[in-house]
Short mmCIF file of N, CA and C in Angstrom, two decimals:
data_model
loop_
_atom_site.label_atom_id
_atom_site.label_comp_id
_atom_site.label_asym_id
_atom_site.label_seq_id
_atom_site.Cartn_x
_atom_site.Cartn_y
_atom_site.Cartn_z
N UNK A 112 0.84 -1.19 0.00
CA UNK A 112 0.00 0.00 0.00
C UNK A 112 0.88 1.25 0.00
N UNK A 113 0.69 1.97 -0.84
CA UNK A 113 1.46 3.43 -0.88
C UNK A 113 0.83 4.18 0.20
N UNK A 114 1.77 5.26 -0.03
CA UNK A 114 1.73 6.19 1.53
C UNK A 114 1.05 7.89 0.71
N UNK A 115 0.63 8.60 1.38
CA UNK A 115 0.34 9.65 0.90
C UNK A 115 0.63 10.86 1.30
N UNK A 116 1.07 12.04 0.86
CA UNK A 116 2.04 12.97 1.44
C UNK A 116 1.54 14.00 0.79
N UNK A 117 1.32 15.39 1.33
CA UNK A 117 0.94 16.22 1.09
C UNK A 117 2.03 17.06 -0.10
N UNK A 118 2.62 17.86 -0.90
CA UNK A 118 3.37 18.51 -1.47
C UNK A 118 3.80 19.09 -1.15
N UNK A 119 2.92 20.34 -0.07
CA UNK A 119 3.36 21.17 0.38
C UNK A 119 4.34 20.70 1.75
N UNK A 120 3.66 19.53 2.06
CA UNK A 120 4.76 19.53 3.26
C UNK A 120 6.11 18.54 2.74
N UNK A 121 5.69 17.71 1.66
CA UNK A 121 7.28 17.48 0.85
C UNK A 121 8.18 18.77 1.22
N UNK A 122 7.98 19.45 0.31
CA UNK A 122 8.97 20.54 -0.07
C UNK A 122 8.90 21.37 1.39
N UNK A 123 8.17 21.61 2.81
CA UNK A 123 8.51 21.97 3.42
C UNK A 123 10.16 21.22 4.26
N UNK A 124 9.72 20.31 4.31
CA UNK A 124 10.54 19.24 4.87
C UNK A 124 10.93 17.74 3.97
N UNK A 125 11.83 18.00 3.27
CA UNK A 125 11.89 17.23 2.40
C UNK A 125 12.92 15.96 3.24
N UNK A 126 12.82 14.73 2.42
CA UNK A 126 13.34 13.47 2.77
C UNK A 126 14.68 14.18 2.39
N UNK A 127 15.67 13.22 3.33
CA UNK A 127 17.39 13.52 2.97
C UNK A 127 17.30 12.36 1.87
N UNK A 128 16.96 10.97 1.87
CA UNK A 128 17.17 10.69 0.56
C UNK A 128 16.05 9.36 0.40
N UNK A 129 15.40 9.69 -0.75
CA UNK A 129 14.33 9.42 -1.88
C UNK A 129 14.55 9.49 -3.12
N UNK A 130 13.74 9.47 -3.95
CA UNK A 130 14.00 9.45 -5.20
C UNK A 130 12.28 10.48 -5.88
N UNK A 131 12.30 11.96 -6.47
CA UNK A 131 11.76 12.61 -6.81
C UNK A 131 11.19 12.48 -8.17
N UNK A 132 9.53 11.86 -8.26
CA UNK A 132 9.68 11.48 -9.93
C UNK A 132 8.66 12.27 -10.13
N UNK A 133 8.87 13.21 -11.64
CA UNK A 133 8.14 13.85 -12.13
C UNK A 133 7.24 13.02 -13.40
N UNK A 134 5.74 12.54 -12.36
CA UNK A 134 5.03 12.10 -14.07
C UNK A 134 4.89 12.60 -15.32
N UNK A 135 4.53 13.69 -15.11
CA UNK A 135 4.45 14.50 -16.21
C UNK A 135 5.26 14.24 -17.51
N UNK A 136 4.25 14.56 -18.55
CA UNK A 136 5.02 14.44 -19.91
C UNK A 136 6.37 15.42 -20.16
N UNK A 137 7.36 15.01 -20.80
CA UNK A 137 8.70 15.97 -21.06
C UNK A 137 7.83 17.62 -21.62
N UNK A 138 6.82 17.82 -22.84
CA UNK A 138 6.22 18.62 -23.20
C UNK A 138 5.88 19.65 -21.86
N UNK A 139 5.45 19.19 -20.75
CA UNK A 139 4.76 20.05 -19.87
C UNK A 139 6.24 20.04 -18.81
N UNK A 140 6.91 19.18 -18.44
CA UNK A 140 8.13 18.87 -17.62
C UNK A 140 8.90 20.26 -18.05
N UNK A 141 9.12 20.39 -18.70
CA UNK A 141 10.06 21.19 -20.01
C UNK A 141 9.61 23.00 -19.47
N UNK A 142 8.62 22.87 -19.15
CA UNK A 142 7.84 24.72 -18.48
C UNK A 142 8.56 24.69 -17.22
N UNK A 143 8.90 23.53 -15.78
CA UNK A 143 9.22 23.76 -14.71
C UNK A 143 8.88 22.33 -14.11
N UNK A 144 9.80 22.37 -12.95
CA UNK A 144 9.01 21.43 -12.19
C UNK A 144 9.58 21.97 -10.88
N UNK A 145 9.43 20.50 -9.82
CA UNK A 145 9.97 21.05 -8.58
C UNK A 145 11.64 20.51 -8.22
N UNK A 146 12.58 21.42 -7.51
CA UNK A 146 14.01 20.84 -7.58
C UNK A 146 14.24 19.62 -7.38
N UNK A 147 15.07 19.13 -8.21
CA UNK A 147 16.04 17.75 -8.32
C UNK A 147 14.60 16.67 -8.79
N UNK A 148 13.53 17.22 -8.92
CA UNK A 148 12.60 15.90 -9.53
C UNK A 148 13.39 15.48 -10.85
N UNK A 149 12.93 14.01 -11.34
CA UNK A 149 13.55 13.43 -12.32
C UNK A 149 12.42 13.08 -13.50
N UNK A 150 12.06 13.26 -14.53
CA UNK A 150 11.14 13.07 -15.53
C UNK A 150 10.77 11.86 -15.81
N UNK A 151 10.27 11.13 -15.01
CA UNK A 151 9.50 9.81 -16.42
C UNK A 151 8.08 9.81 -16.03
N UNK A 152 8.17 10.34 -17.61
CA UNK A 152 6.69 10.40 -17.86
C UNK A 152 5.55 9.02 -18.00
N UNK A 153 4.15 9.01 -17.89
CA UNK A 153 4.00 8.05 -18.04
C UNK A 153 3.71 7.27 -18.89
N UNK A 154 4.49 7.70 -20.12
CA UNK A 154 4.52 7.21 -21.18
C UNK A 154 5.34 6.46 -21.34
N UNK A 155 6.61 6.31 -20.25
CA UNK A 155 8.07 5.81 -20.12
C UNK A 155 7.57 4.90 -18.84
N UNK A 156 6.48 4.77 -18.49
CA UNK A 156 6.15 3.47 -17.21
C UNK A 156 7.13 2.39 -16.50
N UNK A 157 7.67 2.15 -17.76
CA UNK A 157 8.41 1.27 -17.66
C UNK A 157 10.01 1.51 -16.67
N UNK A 158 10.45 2.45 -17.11
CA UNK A 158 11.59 2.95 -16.82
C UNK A 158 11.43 3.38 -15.29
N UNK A 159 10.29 3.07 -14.34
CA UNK A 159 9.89 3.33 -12.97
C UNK A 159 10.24 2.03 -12.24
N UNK A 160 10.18 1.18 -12.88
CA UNK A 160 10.47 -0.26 -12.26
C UNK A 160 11.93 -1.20 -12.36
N UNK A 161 12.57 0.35 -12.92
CA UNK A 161 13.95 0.12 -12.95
C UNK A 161 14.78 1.03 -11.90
N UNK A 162 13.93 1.42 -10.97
CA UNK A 162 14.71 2.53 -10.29
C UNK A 162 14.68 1.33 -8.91
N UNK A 163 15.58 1.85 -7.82
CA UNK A 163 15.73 0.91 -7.21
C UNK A 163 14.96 0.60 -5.66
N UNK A 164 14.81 -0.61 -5.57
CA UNK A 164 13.89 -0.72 -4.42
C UNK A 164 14.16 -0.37 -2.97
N UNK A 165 15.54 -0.16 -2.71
CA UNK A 165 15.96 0.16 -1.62
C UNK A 165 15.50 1.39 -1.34
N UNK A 166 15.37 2.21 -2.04
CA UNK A 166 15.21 4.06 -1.82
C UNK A 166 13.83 4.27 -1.98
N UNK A 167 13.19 5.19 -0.54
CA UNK A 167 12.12 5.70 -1.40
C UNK A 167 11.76 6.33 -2.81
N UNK A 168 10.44 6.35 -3.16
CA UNK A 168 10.02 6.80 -4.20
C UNK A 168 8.53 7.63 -3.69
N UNK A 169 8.86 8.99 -4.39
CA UNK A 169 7.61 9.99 -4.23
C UNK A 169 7.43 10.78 -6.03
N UNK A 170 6.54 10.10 -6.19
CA UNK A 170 5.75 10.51 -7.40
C UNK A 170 4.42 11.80 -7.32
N UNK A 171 4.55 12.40 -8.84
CA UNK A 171 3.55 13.27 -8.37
C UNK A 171 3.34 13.67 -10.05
N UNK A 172 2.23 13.97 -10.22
CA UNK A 172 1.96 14.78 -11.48
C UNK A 172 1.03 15.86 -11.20
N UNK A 173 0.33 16.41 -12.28
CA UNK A 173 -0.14 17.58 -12.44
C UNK A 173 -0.99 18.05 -11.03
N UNK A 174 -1.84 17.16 -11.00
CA UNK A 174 -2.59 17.41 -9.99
C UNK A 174 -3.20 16.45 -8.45
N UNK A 175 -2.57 15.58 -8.62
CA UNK A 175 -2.13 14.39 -7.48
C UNK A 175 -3.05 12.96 -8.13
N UNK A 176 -3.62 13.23 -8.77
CA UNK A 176 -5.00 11.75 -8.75
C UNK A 176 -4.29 10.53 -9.31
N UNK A 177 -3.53 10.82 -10.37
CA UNK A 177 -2.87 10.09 -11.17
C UNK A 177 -1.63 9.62 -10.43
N UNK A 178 -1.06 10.34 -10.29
CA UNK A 178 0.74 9.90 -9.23
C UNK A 178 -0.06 8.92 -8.36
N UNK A 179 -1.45 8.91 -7.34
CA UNK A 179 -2.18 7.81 -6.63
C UNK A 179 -1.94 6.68 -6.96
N UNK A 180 -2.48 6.53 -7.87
CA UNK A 180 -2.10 5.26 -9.07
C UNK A 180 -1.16 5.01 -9.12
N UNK A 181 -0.39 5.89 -9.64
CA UNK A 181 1.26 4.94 -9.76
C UNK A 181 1.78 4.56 -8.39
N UNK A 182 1.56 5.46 -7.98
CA UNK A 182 2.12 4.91 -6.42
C UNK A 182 1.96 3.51 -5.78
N UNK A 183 0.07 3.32 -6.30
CA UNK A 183 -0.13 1.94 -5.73
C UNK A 183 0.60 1.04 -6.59
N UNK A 184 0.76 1.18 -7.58
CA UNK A 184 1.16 -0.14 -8.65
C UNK A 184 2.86 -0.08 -7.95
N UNK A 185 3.12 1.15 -7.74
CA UNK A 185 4.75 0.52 -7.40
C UNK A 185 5.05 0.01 -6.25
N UNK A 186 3.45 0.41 -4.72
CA UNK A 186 4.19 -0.44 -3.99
C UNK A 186 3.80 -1.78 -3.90
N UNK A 187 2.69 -1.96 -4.73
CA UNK A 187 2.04 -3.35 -5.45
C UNK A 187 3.52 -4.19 -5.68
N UNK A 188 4.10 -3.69 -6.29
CA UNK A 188 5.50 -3.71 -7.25
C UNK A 188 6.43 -4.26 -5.81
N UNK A 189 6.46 -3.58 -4.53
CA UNK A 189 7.48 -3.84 -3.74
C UNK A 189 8.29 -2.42 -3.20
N UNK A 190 8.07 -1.77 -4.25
CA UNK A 190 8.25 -0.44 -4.03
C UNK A 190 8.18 0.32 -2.47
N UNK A 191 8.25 1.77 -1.70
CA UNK A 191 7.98 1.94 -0.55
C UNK A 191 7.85 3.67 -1.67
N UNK A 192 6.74 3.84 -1.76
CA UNK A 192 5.72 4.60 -2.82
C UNK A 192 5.33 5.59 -2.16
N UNK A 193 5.45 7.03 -1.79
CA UNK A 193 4.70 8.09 -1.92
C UNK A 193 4.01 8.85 -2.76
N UNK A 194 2.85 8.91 -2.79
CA UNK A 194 2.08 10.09 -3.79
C UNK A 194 2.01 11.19 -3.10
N UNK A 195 2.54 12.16 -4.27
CA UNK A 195 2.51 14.19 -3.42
C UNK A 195 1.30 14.48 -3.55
N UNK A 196 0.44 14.54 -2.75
CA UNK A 196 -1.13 15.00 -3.04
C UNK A 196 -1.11 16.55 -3.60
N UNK A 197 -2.17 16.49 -4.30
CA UNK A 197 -2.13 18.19 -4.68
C UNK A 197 -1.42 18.56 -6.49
N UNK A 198 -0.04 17.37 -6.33
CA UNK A 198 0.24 17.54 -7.94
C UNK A 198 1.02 18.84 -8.01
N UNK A 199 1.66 18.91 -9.03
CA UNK A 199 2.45 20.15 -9.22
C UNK A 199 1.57 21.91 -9.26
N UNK A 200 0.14 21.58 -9.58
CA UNK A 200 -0.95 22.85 -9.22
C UNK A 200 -0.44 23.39 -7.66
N UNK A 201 -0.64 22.22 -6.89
CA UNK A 201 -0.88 22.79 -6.05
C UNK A 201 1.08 23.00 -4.97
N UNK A 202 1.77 22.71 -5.83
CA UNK A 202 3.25 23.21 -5.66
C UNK A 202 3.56 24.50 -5.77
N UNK A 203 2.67 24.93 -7.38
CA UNK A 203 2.71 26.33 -7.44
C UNK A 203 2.01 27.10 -6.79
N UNK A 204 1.03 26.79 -6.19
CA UNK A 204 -0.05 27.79 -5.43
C UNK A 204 0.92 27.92 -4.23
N UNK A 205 1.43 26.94 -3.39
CA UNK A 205 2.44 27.11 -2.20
C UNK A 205 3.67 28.22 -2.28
N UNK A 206 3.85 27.65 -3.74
CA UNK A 206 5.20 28.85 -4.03
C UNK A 206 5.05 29.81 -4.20
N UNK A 207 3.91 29.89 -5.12
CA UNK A 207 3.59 31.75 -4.84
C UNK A 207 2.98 32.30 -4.14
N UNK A 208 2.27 31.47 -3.08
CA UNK A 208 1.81 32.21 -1.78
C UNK A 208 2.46 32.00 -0.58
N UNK A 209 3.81 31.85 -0.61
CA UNK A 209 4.75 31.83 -0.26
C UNK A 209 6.15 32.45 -0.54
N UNK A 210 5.99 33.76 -1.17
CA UNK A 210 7.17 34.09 -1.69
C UNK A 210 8.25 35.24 -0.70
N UNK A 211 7.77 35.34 -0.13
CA UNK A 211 7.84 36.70 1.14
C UNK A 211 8.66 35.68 2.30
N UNK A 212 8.95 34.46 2.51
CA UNK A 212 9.69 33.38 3.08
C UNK A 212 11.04 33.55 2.44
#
């Protein structure tokens, strides 16, 4: 069963070490994302089950519903799976109502 994690408190307090995956397609990846995330999109699915099982994994796309999903299949998988609730929308709403920090 995957775990579920808010975004905003990711990036408040982030893991010392995990592994940051950006679902998102390269097309939309390519505008911004959040630091040190890594791109596989989920068009590249595959290339998620090559990352390694020892390290967490926190997935997230646009708007959290979808990263859910992956999350479960990876810890289905064996995986130890976070989904960022909220999705990269709600990364940016934190950051810019947060800029005065």
């Amino acid at each position: 069963m995957s775990r579920e994690i808010s975004i905003c408190e990711y990036i408040k307090n982030p893991p010392e070490t995990g592994i940051l995956i950006d679902l998102r397609e390269k097309e939309i990846y390519q505008f911004g994302s959040i630091r040190d995330a890594i791109n596989i999109p989920l068009s590249d699915i595959k290339q998620l089950y090559e990352l390694p099982k020892e390290r967490d994994i926190y997935v997230f796309c646009q708007g959290g519903e979808l990263s859910g999903e992956i999350a479960e299949l990876l810890s289905d998988a064996g995986y130890n799976a976070y989904n960022l609730t909220g999705g990269y929308r709600e990364y940016l709403r934190y950051t810019f109502s947060n800029t005065d920090e």
